[in-house]
Protein backbone atom coordinates (compact mmCIF):
# COMPACT_ATOMS: atom_id res chain seq x y z
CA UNK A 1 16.49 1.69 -6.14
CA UNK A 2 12.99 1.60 -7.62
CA UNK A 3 11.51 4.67 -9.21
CA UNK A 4 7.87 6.05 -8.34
CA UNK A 5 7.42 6.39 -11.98
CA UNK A 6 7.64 2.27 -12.52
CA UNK A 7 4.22 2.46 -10.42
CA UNK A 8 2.33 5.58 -11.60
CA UNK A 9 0.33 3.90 -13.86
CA UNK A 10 -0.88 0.93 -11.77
CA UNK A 11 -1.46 3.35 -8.80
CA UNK A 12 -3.68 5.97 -11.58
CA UNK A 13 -5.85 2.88 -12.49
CA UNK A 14 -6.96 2.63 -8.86
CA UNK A 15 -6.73 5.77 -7.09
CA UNK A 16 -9.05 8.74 -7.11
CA UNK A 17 -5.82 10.97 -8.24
CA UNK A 18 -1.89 10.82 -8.46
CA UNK A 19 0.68 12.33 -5.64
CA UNK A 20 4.13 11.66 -6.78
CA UNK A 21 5.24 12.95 -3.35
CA UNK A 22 3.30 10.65 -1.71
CA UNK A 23 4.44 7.46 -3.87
CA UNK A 24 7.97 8.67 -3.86
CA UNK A 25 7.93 7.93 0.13
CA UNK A 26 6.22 4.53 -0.17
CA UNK A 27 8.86 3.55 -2.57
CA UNK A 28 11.86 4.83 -0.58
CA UNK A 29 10.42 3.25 2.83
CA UNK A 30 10.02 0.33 0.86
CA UNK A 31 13.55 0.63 -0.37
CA UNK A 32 15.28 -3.06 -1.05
CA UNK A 33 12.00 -5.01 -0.56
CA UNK A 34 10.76 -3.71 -3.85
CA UNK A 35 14.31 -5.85 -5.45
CA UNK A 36 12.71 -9.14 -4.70
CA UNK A 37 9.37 -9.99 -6.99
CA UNK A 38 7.74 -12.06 -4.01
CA UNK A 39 8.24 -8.76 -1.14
CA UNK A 40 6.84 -6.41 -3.78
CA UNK A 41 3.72 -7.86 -4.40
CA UNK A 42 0.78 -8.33 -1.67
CA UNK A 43 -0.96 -11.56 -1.41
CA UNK A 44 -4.52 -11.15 -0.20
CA UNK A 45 -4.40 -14.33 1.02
CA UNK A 46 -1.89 -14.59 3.85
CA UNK A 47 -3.54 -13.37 6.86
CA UNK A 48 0.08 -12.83 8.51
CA UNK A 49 0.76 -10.58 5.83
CA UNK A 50 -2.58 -8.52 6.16
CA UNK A 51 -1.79 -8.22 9.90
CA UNK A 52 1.66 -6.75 8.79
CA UNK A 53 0.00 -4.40 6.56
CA UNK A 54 -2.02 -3.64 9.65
CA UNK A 55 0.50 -3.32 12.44
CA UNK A 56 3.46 -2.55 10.62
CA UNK A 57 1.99 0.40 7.74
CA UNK A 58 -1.14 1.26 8.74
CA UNK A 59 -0.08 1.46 12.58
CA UNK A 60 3.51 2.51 12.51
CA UNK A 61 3.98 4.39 9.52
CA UNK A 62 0.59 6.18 9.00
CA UNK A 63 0.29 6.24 12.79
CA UNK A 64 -3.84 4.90 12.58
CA UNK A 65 -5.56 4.75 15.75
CA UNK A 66 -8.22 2.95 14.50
CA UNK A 67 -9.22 -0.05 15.53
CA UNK A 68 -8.56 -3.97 14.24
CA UNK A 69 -11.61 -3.77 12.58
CA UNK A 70 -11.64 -1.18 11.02
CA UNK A 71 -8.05 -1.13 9.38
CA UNK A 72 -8.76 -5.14 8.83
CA UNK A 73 -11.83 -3.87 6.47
CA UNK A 74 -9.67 -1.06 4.77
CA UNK A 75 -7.18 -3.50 3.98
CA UNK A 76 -10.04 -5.93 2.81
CA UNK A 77 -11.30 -2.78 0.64
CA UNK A 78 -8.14 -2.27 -1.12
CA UNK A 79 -7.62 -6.59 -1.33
CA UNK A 80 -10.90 -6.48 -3.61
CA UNK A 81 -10.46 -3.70 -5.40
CA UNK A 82 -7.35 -4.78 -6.90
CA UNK A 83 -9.03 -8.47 -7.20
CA UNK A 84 -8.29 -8.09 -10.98
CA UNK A 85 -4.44 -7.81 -10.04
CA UNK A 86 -4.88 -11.76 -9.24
CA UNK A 87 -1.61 -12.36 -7.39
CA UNK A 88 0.33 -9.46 -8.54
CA UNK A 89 -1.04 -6.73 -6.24
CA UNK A 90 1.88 -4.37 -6.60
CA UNK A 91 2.77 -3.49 -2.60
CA UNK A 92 3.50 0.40 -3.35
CA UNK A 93 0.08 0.62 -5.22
CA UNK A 94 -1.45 -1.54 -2.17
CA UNK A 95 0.23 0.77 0.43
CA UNK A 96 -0.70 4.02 -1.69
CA UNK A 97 -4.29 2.92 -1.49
CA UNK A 98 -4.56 2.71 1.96
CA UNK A 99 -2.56 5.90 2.76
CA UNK A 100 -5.21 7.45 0.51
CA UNK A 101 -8.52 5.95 2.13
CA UNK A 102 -7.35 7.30 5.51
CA UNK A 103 -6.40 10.73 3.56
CA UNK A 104 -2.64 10.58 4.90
CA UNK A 105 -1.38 11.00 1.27
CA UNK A 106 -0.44 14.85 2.23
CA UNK A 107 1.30 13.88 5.23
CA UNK A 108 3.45 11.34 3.21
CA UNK A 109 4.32 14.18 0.73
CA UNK A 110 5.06 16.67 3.40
């Protein structure tokens, strides 16, 4: 099983801080997905992926109520900010990122 460690640095490079707690969970939900190079990276450009993001992290494991819109423009937020990733947007970094814009970082650690 992945370590949070292997993504520490990547996640420091775009977040506004560090919770190990908090990446610890994203790696153990993410479990086995994080074995195969192609599940552990997001690609920004597969709008059935971004609505799996949506419905799927942002709706069932962060519980959002928000609506489409807005989570679609989070997820666009975090898509450009890690624009210098290229193709290699690492999917616990990705998933930290948007558990920190909607400040549900402390409820992952908890």
């Amino acid at each position: 099983m992945a370590d949070a460690s292997e993504y520490a640095e990547n996640i420091k490079k775009y977040a506004n801080g560090y919770n190990q707690a908090a990446a610890e969970k994203i790696v153990g939900r993410l479990g086995i997905a994080l074995r195969n190079r192609d599940s552990s990276i997001v690609a920004c450009s597969d709008s059935g992926e971004l609505d799996r993001i949506r419905e799927k992290w942002c709706r069932g494991k962060l519980g959002l109520p928000h609506t489409q819109g807005e989570l679609d423009d989070a997820i666009k937020a975090v898509c450009d900010k890690m624009s210098a990733e290229g193709g290699n947007k690492s999917r616990v970094t990705f998933y930290y990122l948007l558990a920190e814009h909607f400040g549900k970082l402390d409820a992952l650690a908890g």
